[in-house]
Short mmCIF file of C-alpha atoms in Angstrom, two decimals:
data_model
loop_
_atom_site.label_atom_id
_atom_site.label_comp_id
_atom_site.label_asym_id
_atom_site.label_seq_id
_atom_site.Cartn_x
_atom_site.Cartn_y
_atom_site.Cartn_z
CA MET B 8 40.49 56.77 97.85
CA THR B 9 38.41 58.60 100.44
CA THR B 10 38.34 58.36 104.24
CA ASN B 11 35.08 56.41 104.29
CA GLU B 12 36.62 53.68 102.14
CA ILE B 13 39.63 53.53 104.46
CA ILE B 14 37.38 53.08 107.50
CA LYS B 15 35.38 50.32 105.78
CA LEU B 16 38.51 48.35 104.91
CA LEU B 17 39.91 48.77 108.42
CA SER B 18 36.69 47.47 110.06
CA GLU B 19 36.69 44.43 107.78
CA ARG B 20 40.31 43.52 108.46
CA LEU B 21 40.33 44.09 112.21
CA GLY B 22 36.92 42.49 112.77
CA CYS B 23 35.31 45.44 114.52
CA SER B 24 32.30 47.63 113.86
CA GLN B 25 32.54 50.68 111.61
CA VAL B 26 31.56 52.98 114.47
CA LYS B 27 34.52 51.84 116.54
CA ALA B 28 36.86 52.20 113.59
CA LYS B 29 35.65 55.73 112.96
CA LYS B 30 36.03 56.73 116.61
CA THR B 31 39.62 55.55 116.72
CA PHE B 32 40.32 57.27 113.41
CA VAL B 33 39.12 60.61 114.78
CA ALA B 34 41.08 60.07 118.00
CA THR B 35 44.33 59.40 116.10
CA MET B 36 43.97 62.61 114.07
CA GLU B 37 43.39 64.60 117.28
CA THR B 38 46.51 63.11 118.86
CA PHE B 39 48.55 64.04 115.77
CA LYS B 40 47.33 67.63 116.16
CA GLU B 41 48.25 67.75 119.83
CA ILE B 42 51.72 66.41 119.11
CA ILE B 43 52.25 69.06 116.43
CA ARG B 44 51.22 71.74 118.92
CA LYS B 45 53.79 70.54 121.48
CA GLU B 46 56.77 69.12 119.61
CA ASP B 47 56.50 70.16 115.94
CA ILE B 48 57.67 66.71 114.81
CA PHE B 49 56.51 63.10 114.89
CA SER B 50 57.06 59.96 112.84
CA LEU B 51 55.13 56.82 111.99
CA PRO B 52 57.23 53.63 111.65
CA LYS B 53 57.84 52.43 108.03
CA TYR B 54 55.81 55.39 106.70
CA GLY B 55 57.52 58.75 107.24
CA THR B 56 57.91 61.86 109.38
CA PHE B 57 55.75 64.95 109.67
CA LYS B 58 57.59 68.14 110.52
CA VAL B 59 56.76 71.84 110.87
CA LYS B 60 59.19 73.97 108.87
CA LYS B 61 59.73 77.70 109.21
CA LYS B 62 59.90 79.80 106.05
CA LYS B 63 61.63 83.16 106.27
CA ARG B 64 60.30 86.48 105.09
CA ARG B 65 61.27 87.03 101.45
CA LYS B 66 60.99 89.46 98.58
CA LEU B 67 59.19 88.77 95.32
CA PHE B 68 58.92 90.59 92.01
CA ASN B 69 55.70 90.40 90.03
CA PRO B 70 56.76 90.95 86.40
CA LYS B 71 53.21 91.60 85.12
CA LYS B 72 52.32 94.36 87.58
CA LYS B 73 55.99 95.41 88.05
CA VAL B 74 55.62 95.52 91.82
CA TYR B 75 57.78 94.19 94.63
CA LEU B 76 56.04 92.12 97.31
CA ILE B 77 57.16 91.11 100.79
CA LEU B 78 55.84 87.75 101.90
CA PRO B 79 55.63 87.36 105.70
CA ILE B 80 57.00 84.56 107.87
CA LYS B 81 55.19 81.25 107.49
CA ASN B 82 55.00 77.85 109.10
CA VAL B 83 54.42 74.87 106.79
CA LEU B 84 53.73 71.21 107.49
CA SER B 85 55.98 68.95 105.45
CA PHE B 86 56.02 65.17 104.97
CA LYS B 87 59.16 63.18 104.27
CA PRO B 88 58.55 59.52 103.38
CA SER B 89 60.84 56.87 104.85
CA ASN B 90 63.32 55.02 102.64
CA ILE B 91 61.28 51.81 102.65
CA PHE B 92 58.15 53.62 101.49
CA LYS B 93 60.10 55.60 98.87
CA ASN B 94 61.62 52.47 97.30
CA GLU B 95 58.30 50.62 97.30
CA VAL B 96 56.59 53.40 95.40
CA LYS B 97 59.23 53.78 92.66
CA GLU B 98 58.19 50.91 90.43
CA TRP B 99 54.42 51.12 90.76
CA ARG B 100 52.45 51.66 87.60
CA VAL B 101 49.27 53.61 88.23
CA LYS B 102 46.69 53.91 85.43
CA MET U 29 66.96 69.82 121.34
CA ASN U 30 63.57 68.47 120.36
CA ASN U 31 63.33 64.81 121.14
CA LYS U 32 61.30 62.86 118.61
CA VAL U 33 58.04 61.43 119.85
CA THR U 34 58.27 57.66 119.82
CA SER U 35 55.52 55.49 118.38
CA GLU U 36 54.74 54.04 121.82
CA GLU U 37 53.90 57.46 123.17
CA ILE U 38 51.49 57.99 120.27
CA PHE U 39 49.82 54.65 120.97
CA ASP U 40 49.49 55.46 124.68
CA ALA U 41 47.84 58.79 123.90
CA ILE U 42 45.30 57.08 121.64
CA VAL U 43 44.59 54.39 124.25
CA GLU U 44 43.81 57.07 126.83
CA LYS U 45 41.33 58.76 124.53
CA THR U 46 39.45 55.73 123.19
CA GLY U 47 39.75 53.19 126.01
CA ASN U 48 40.64 50.37 123.59
CA LYS U 49 43.34 47.78 124.23
CA LYS U 50 46.91 48.61 123.34
CA VAL U 51 47.22 45.62 121.00
CA PHE U 52 44.19 46.84 119.03
CA THR U 53 45.59 50.34 118.53
CA ASN U 54 48.95 48.91 117.50
CA ASP U 55 47.29 46.73 114.87
CA TYR U 56 45.02 49.59 113.87
CA ILE U 57 47.83 51.97 112.93
CA HIS U 58 49.83 49.32 111.09
CA GLU U 59 46.70 48.39 109.11
CA PHE U 60 45.98 52.06 108.49
CA ILE U 61 49.40 52.53 106.92
CA SER U 62 49.04 49.45 104.76
CA VAL U 63 45.57 50.55 103.60
CA VAL U 64 46.90 53.98 102.60
CA LYS U 65 49.68 52.31 100.61
CA GLU U 66 47.20 50.06 98.79
CA GLY U 67 45.04 53.06 98.00
CA LEU U 68 48.01 54.85 96.50
CA GLU U 69 48.80 51.80 94.38
CA LYS U 70 45.20 51.61 93.11
CA ASP U 71 44.21 55.23 92.47
CA GLY U 72 47.39 57.26 92.97
CA LYS U 73 45.58 59.56 95.38
CA VAL U 74 44.41 59.14 98.98
CA ASN U 75 42.41 61.73 100.92
CA VAL U 76 42.86 61.41 104.69
CA SER U 77 40.52 63.88 106.38
CA GLY U 78 42.32 65.61 109.23
CA LEU U 79 45.80 65.42 107.64
CA GLY U 80 45.66 66.06 103.91
CA ILE U 81 46.07 64.47 100.50
CA PHE U 82 48.80 61.99 99.52
CA LYS U 83 49.56 61.89 95.84
CA LEU U 84 51.89 60.10 93.40
CA ASN U 85 53.76 62.14 90.80
CA TRP U 86 55.37 60.43 87.79
CA VAL U 87 58.88 61.75 87.08
CA GLY U 88 60.40 61.06 83.67
CA ALA U 89 63.92 59.71 83.03
CA GLN U 90 66.75 62.23 83.52
CA ASN U 91 70.40 62.53 82.53
CA ARG U 92 72.85 63.90 85.10
CA ILE U 93 76.62 64.43 85.22
CA ASN U 94 78.81 63.58 88.18
CA PRO U 95 80.87 66.77 88.66
CA GLN U 96 83.86 64.99 90.24
CA THR U 97 84.43 62.33 87.61
CA GLY U 98 82.49 63.73 84.63
CA GLU U 99 80.50 60.54 84.10
CA ASN U 100 76.98 60.52 82.75
CA ILE U 101 74.38 59.07 85.07
CA LYS U 102 70.93 57.99 83.97
CA ILE U 103 68.14 58.29 86.51
CA PRO U 104 65.26 56.00 85.47
CA ALA U 105 61.66 57.15 85.51
CA HIS U 106 59.99 56.69 88.90
CA ASN U 107 57.14 57.73 91.18
CA LYS U 108 57.44 60.39 93.83
CA ILE U 109 55.22 60.98 96.85
CA HIS U 110 53.66 64.40 97.29
CA PHE U 111 51.81 65.52 100.43
CA GLN U 112 49.46 68.48 100.49
CA PRO U 113 48.02 69.43 103.91
CA GLU U 114 44.39 70.41 104.36
CA LYS U 115 43.20 74.00 104.66
CA LYS U 116 42.36 73.58 108.34
CA MET U 117 45.73 71.94 109.00
CA LYS U 118 47.57 74.74 107.17
CA ALA U 119 45.82 77.40 109.25
CA PHE U 120 46.50 75.44 112.44
CA VAL U 121 50.23 75.06 111.74
CA ASN U 122 50.52 78.73 110.73
CA ARG U 123 48.35 79.96 113.63
CA GLU U 124 50.99 82.44 114.90
CA TYR U 125 51.32 84.34 111.62
CA ASN U 126 47.85 84.01 110.07
CA HIS U 127 47.07 87.71 110.45
CA LEU U 128 50.14 88.75 108.38
CA LYS U 129 49.54 89.44 104.70
CA PRO U 130 51.90 90.23 101.80
CA GLU U 131 52.73 93.91 101.29
CA GLU U 132 53.43 95.89 98.14
CA ILE U 133 56.50 98.12 97.96
CA VAL U 134 57.09 100.93 95.44
CA THR U 135 60.54 102.48 96.03
CA LYS U 136 62.13 105.59 94.56
CA GLU U 137 64.76 103.46 92.83
CA GLU U 138 62.09 101.76 90.75
CA LYS U 139 60.76 105.06 89.41
CA GLN U 140 64.28 106.19 88.54
CA ASN U 141 65.06 102.88 86.88
CA LYS U 142 61.92 103.11 84.76
CA GLU U 143 62.88 106.59 83.56
CA ASP U 144 66.44 105.46 82.84
CA ILE U 145 65.23 102.52 80.78
CA ILE U 146 63.00 104.78 78.66
CA GLU U 147 65.90 107.15 78.05
CA ASP U 148 68.22 104.32 77.07
CA GLU U 149 65.70 102.99 74.58
CA THR U 150 65.35 106.37 72.90
CA ASN U 151 69.13 106.70 72.63
CA VAL U 152 69.48 103.26 71.10
CA ASN U 153 66.83 104.03 68.49
CA GLY U 154 68.50 107.31 67.60
CA ASP U 155 71.84 105.64 66.94
CA GLY U 156 70.17 102.88 64.94
CA ASP U 157 68.39 105.33 62.62
CA ASN U 158 71.63 107.11 61.84
CA GLY U 159 73.85 104.06 61.48
CA MET U 160 71.70 101.47 59.74
CA PRO U 161 70.64 103.13 56.48
CA THR U 162 74.22 103.78 55.35
CA THR U 163 75.19 100.13 55.72
CA SER U 164 72.03 98.87 54.02
CA LYS U 165 72.58 101.17 51.05
CA ILE U 166 76.13 99.94 50.65
CA SER U 167 75.19 96.28 50.86
CA THR U 168 72.08 96.34 48.63
CA GLU U 169 72.59 99.04 46.01
CA GLU U 170 76.16 98.95 44.77
CA ASP U 171 75.61 101.09 41.65
CA ILE U 172 74.42 104.09 43.64
CA ILE U 173 77.46 103.88 45.90
CA LYS U 174 79.77 103.91 42.89
CA ASN U 175 78.17 107.16 41.77
CA GLU U 176 78.52 108.52 45.27
CA THR U 177 82.19 107.57 45.39
CA ASN U 178 82.80 109.73 42.34
CA VAL U 179 81.02 112.64 43.99
CA TYR U 180 83.08 112.34 47.13
CA GLY U 181 86.22 111.93 45.09
CA ASP U 182 85.60 115.26 43.34
CA GLU U 183 84.94 117.07 46.59
CA ASP U 184 87.99 115.80 48.54
CA ASN U 185 91.22 116.42 46.72
CA ASP U 186 93.33 114.04 48.84
CA ILE U 187 91.37 110.87 48.10
CA PRO U 188 91.97 110.49 44.33
CA THR U 189 95.69 109.91 44.98
CA ILE U 190 94.85 106.60 46.62
CA SER U 191 94.06 103.64 44.35
CA ASN U 192 90.46 102.88 43.34
CA GLU U 193 90.18 99.66 45.43
CA SER U 194 90.92 101.42 48.71
CA THR U 195 88.61 104.41 48.07
CA GLU U 196 85.50 102.29 48.54
CA ASP U 197 86.55 101.25 52.04
CA ILE U 198 87.43 104.79 53.11
CA ILE U 199 84.22 106.25 51.76
CA ALA U 200 82.16 103.54 53.36
CA GLU U 201 83.62 104.55 56.72
CA LYS U 202 83.35 108.33 56.25
CA PRO U 203 79.58 108.89 56.24
CA SER U 204 79.23 106.82 59.44
CA LYS U 205 81.79 109.14 61.10
CA LYS U 206 80.10 112.38 60.01
CA PHE U 207 76.61 111.68 61.30
CA PRO U 208 77.12 110.96 65.07
CA TYR U 209 79.05 114.21 65.71
CA ILE U 210 76.00 116.41 65.31
CA PRO U 211 73.73 114.86 67.97
CA VAL U 212 76.65 114.49 70.42
CA PHE U 213 77.58 118.19 70.29
CA GLY U 214 73.93 119.16 70.40
CA THR U 215 73.25 117.10 73.51
CA LEU U 216 76.40 118.41 75.21
CA ILE U 217 75.33 122.01 74.68
CA ILE U 218 71.83 121.27 75.99
CA ILE U 219 73.24 119.56 79.09
CA ILE U 220 75.50 122.51 79.85
CA ILE U 221 72.57 124.92 79.55
CA LEU U 222 70.50 122.72 81.86
CA PHE U 223 73.30 122.68 84.46
CA LEU U 224 73.51 126.46 84.42
CA LEU U 225 69.75 126.72 84.87
CA PHE U 226 69.85 124.25 87.78
CA LEU U 227 72.59 126.25 89.48
CA PHE U 228 70.48 129.40 89.28
CA PHE U 229 67.40 127.70 90.68
CA ASN U 230 69.33 125.94 93.47
CA LYS U 231 70.71 129.23 94.73
CA LYS U 232 67.21 130.62 95.02
CA ASP U 233 65.95 127.49 96.71
CA ASN U 234 68.77 127.29 99.24
CA LYS U 235 68.09 130.69 100.74
CA PRO U 236 64.86 129.86 102.60
CA TYR U 237 66.38 126.63 103.97
CA SER U 238 69.44 128.44 105.23
CA SER U 239 67.33 131.07 106.96
CA ILE U 240 65.41 128.60 109.15
CA PRO U 241 68.07 126.84 111.28
CA PRO U 242 69.59 129.98 112.85
CA LYS U 243 66.17 130.91 114.24
CA LEU U 244 65.87 127.53 115.88
CA GLU U 245 69.31 127.92 117.44
CA ILE U 246 68.42 131.30 118.82
CA VAL U 247 65.30 129.93 120.42
CA LYS U 248 67.26 127.15 122.05
CA ASN U 249 69.89 129.55 123.38
CA LYS U 250 67.22 131.81 124.88
CA ASP U 251 65.58 128.96 126.65
CA THR U 252 68.82 127.62 128.00
CA ALA U 253 69.72 131.11 129.19
CA LYS U 254 66.42 131.41 131.08
CA ILE U 255 66.98 128.12 132.79
CA LYS U 256 70.51 129.09 133.69
CA LYS U 257 69.33 132.33 135.29
CA GLY U 258 67.13 130.34 137.63
CA LYS U 259 69.99 128.18 138.71
CA ILE U 260 72.57 130.88 139.33
CA ALA U 261 72.39 130.22 143.05
CA ILE U 262 74.21 126.95 142.53
CA VAL U 263 77.99 127.15 142.58
CA LYS U 264 79.37 128.43 139.27
CA ASP U 265 82.49 126.24 139.10
CA LYS U 266 80.43 123.09 138.98
CA LYS U 267 78.38 124.53 136.14
CA GLU U 268 81.44 125.18 134.04
CA LYS U 269 82.64 121.63 134.51
CA THR U 270 79.29 119.98 133.91
CA GLY U 271 78.03 122.56 131.45
CA MET U 272 78.23 120.29 128.47
CA ILE U 273 76.31 117.49 130.15
CA LYS U 274 73.57 119.82 131.39
CA ASP U 275 73.09 121.33 127.97
CA LYS U 276 72.43 117.86 126.64
CA LYS U 277 69.90 117.17 129.36
CA GLU U 278 68.10 120.44 128.74
CA LYS U 279 67.92 119.70 125.06
CA ILE U 280 66.48 116.31 125.81
CA SER U 281 63.89 117.91 128.11
CA MET U 282 63.04 120.36 125.31
CA ILE U 283 62.51 117.48 122.91
CA LYS U 284 60.39 115.71 125.50
CA ASP U 285 58.16 118.75 126.07
CA LYS U 286 57.68 119.19 122.36
CA LYS U 287 56.83 115.54 121.93
CA GLN U 288 54.38 115.48 124.80
CA SER U 289 52.58 118.54 123.54
CA SER U 290 52.44 117.14 120.01
CA VAL U 291 51.43 113.66 121.15
CA LYS U 292 48.63 115.04 123.33
CA LYS U 293 47.24 116.97 120.39
CA GLN U 294 47.39 113.91 118.18
CA GLU U 295 45.89 111.60 120.76
CA THR U 296 42.86 113.84 120.98
CA MET U 297 42.52 113.53 117.20
CA HIS U 298 43.24 109.75 116.81
CA LYS U 299 42.47 107.24 119.52
CA GLU U 300 44.74 104.20 119.45
CA THR U 301 43.31 100.72 119.50
CA SER U 302 45.28 97.96 121.14
CA ILE U 303 45.38 94.19 121.59
CA ILE U 304 46.01 92.58 124.99
CA HIS U 305 48.62 89.82 124.96
CA GLN U 306 49.26 87.46 127.86
CA VAL U 307 52.93 86.62 128.30
CA ILE U 308 54.16 83.03 128.10
CA SER U 309 57.66 81.91 129.07
CA GLY U 310 60.07 82.64 126.22
CA ASN U 311 58.36 85.84 125.08
CA THR U 312 60.28 89.08 124.55
CA LEU U 313 59.27 92.55 123.39
CA TRP U 314 61.43 91.97 120.30
CA GLY U 315 59.55 88.75 119.56
CA LEU U 316 56.13 90.35 120.10
CA ALA U 317 56.99 93.16 117.69
CA ASN U 318 58.07 90.59 115.13
CA LYS U 319 54.82 88.70 115.65
CA TYR U 320 52.34 91.58 115.48
CA TYR U 321 54.10 94.14 113.27
CA ASP U 322 56.35 91.79 111.25
CA ASN U 323 59.19 94.23 111.93
CA ALA U 324 61.14 93.55 115.12
CA PRO U 325 62.96 96.92 115.60
CA LEU U 326 59.60 98.61 116.36
CA TRP U 327 59.47 97.03 119.86
CA PRO U 328 59.69 100.37 121.76
CA ASN U 329 56.16 101.09 120.53
CA ILE U 330 54.96 98.26 122.80
CA TYR U 331 57.21 99.33 125.69
CA ARG U 332 55.76 102.85 125.49
CA LYS U 333 52.31 101.57 126.48
CA ASN U 334 53.55 99.47 129.41
CA ILE U 335 55.97 101.72 131.32
CA GLU U 336 54.14 101.28 134.62
CA THR U 337 54.39 97.49 134.62
CA VAL U 338 57.67 96.88 132.80
CA PHE U 339 60.72 98.46 134.45
CA ASN U 340 63.48 96.79 132.48
CA PRO U 341 62.58 96.35 128.79
CA ASP U 342 64.86 93.30 128.59
CA ILE U 343 62.78 91.35 131.12
CA ILE U 344 59.10 90.38 130.96
CA LYS U 345 57.51 88.11 133.54
CA SER U 346 55.22 85.30 132.47
CA GLY U 347 51.56 85.80 133.41
CA MET U 348 51.62 89.55 132.75
CA SER U 349 49.15 91.10 130.32
CA ILE U 350 50.71 93.53 127.85
CA GLU U 351 48.97 96.07 125.63
CA VAL U 352 50.08 95.94 122.00
CA PRO U 353 48.97 99.14 120.21
CA ASN U 354 47.95 98.79 116.57
CA LEU U 355 49.86 100.71 113.93
CA GLU U 356 48.01 103.07 111.59
CA GLY U 357 50.09 101.92 108.65
CA THR U 358 51.95 98.64 108.28
CA GLY U 359 55.34 97.49 109.54
CA TYR U 360 57.15 98.89 106.49
CA ASN U 361 55.01 101.88 105.53
CA LEU U 362 54.82 103.93 108.73
CA THR U 363 52.60 106.99 109.03
CA LYS U 364 53.66 110.23 110.73
CA GLN U 365 52.04 109.40 114.03
CA ASP U 366 53.58 105.95 114.12
CA SER U 367 57.09 107.27 113.76
CA PHE U 368 56.35 109.88 116.46
CA ASN U 369 55.23 107.13 118.81
CA ILE U 370 58.24 104.97 118.02
CA ALA U 371 60.62 107.88 118.62
CA GLU U 372 58.99 108.43 121.99
CA GLY U 373 59.33 104.73 122.78
CA TYR U 374 63.04 104.78 121.96
CA TYR U 375 63.47 107.84 124.16
CA LEU U 376 61.72 106.15 127.10
CA SER U 377 63.81 103.01 126.65
CA TYR U 378 66.91 105.23 126.70
CA LEU U 379 65.89 106.62 130.09
CA ALA U 380 65.18 103.14 131.43
CA TYR U 381 68.54 101.78 130.28
CA LYS U 382 70.33 104.77 131.75
CA LYS U 383 68.82 104.09 135.18
CA ILE U 384 70.06 100.52 135.07
CA GLY U 385 73.46 101.60 133.81
CA LYS U 386 73.66 99.92 130.45
CA LYS U 387 76.61 100.93 128.27
CA LYS U 388 74.76 101.17 124.97
CA ALA U 389 71.98 103.45 126.28
CA SER U 390 73.04 106.41 124.17
CA GLU U 391 72.45 104.46 120.96
CA PHE U 392 68.72 104.40 121.65
CA LEU U 393 68.67 108.20 121.84
CA ARG U 394 70.43 108.33 118.47
CA ILE U 395 67.80 106.05 116.91
CA ALA U 396 65.01 108.15 118.47
CA LYS U 397 66.40 111.24 116.75
CA ARG U 398 66.46 109.37 113.46
CA PHE U 399 62.74 108.59 113.68
CA ASN U 400 61.95 112.17 114.68
CA THR U 401 63.88 113.75 111.82
CA THR U 402 62.16 111.62 109.21
CA VAL U 403 58.84 113.02 110.38
CA GLU U 404 59.98 116.61 109.95
CA LYS U 405 61.23 115.98 106.43
CA LYS U 406 57.95 114.45 105.34
#
């Protein structure tokens, strides 16, 4: 499913125009970004939490080239689904 | 502690941006979540532009053991949610460390290990060639061994006294004992010869090294003597008491003069480029070095550039602009000039800490010497 399909469905269900639905969609994504910049964590009810995790610097060995690598520090965005969402998903049968 | 952002705060922020009613935005987000769930149920994949891709992964059934009780547990097959952020989102989250890239390291230990492995393999093959054929002959061709047993029996007079059944075992062991002695003695003799050769060469090599340091000491003594002559007017008793301390200071001044002369020469050759960083609350020199060089102990390199503005290296005020000089190499592979600069930075930080009266000031001088010596060896 793509974003355009999501916006179409939302406009049908809420009874508003597609332009309005798209504007609010863009605004929500911008607010998510701003929250990540300030707090590094936010959650949506009955869906899950988004969190910025820090990964330490670490050493790797490439067995083909026989060379050691040092990977630098990294920040990664992770998503942890809530328990309700997790249990709902378990028994679905996708094609 | 980071307090979680509540859902109401998110709704309020959206209301401010769009100008819609609060009820509408509340419904909108709940519908949005339900739509994403339906999409996952239909296709197993939803692409939300601005966040990323949500995916379903099918995990097969698994058997596990409870370590406390030892029971078998069956985990049934189920779906799992996987989230992959967009490229833009990844770069935004990792905006502090985007300029850092993975580095290759080739150490001396690796080269030695490679050589050792090759040597071990050759040794193993040598033993295998000597040991294996004897056993294979005994196992496959029994008639030939019987003939050989007679030959050995004629040669050794002691063996025939033992009964015929036991001779086969003894003779089977004997040839395996004879062969390994020859290579072992040969290698021992070669090693001893090599050691003797190394001793001869080392004696010749040590002479030039031993001749250099006395010259340096003489030069230092001359200089110190000159300085002392100038200061004879001062009372002599005080000199005797504080002689040790003054010698240290003079040595430090010598090192400083040398460094300044060398640094000036190098600066004419290579001009340093630098980035300007504006300080936010919570920044330290240690943190800046970790951010730009990926190696925090190189912070004196930044302090070196900002002596006029920063008096105490422990304290930076927010709103200042600090020059961060670029390294020629990377944080782990320093060039000669980098280690010179860092040694100078450690020396300057030593002086600054001494003015304030910090107890551990002398450690910085020790580290400065370490950086300086590595340059001379290279």
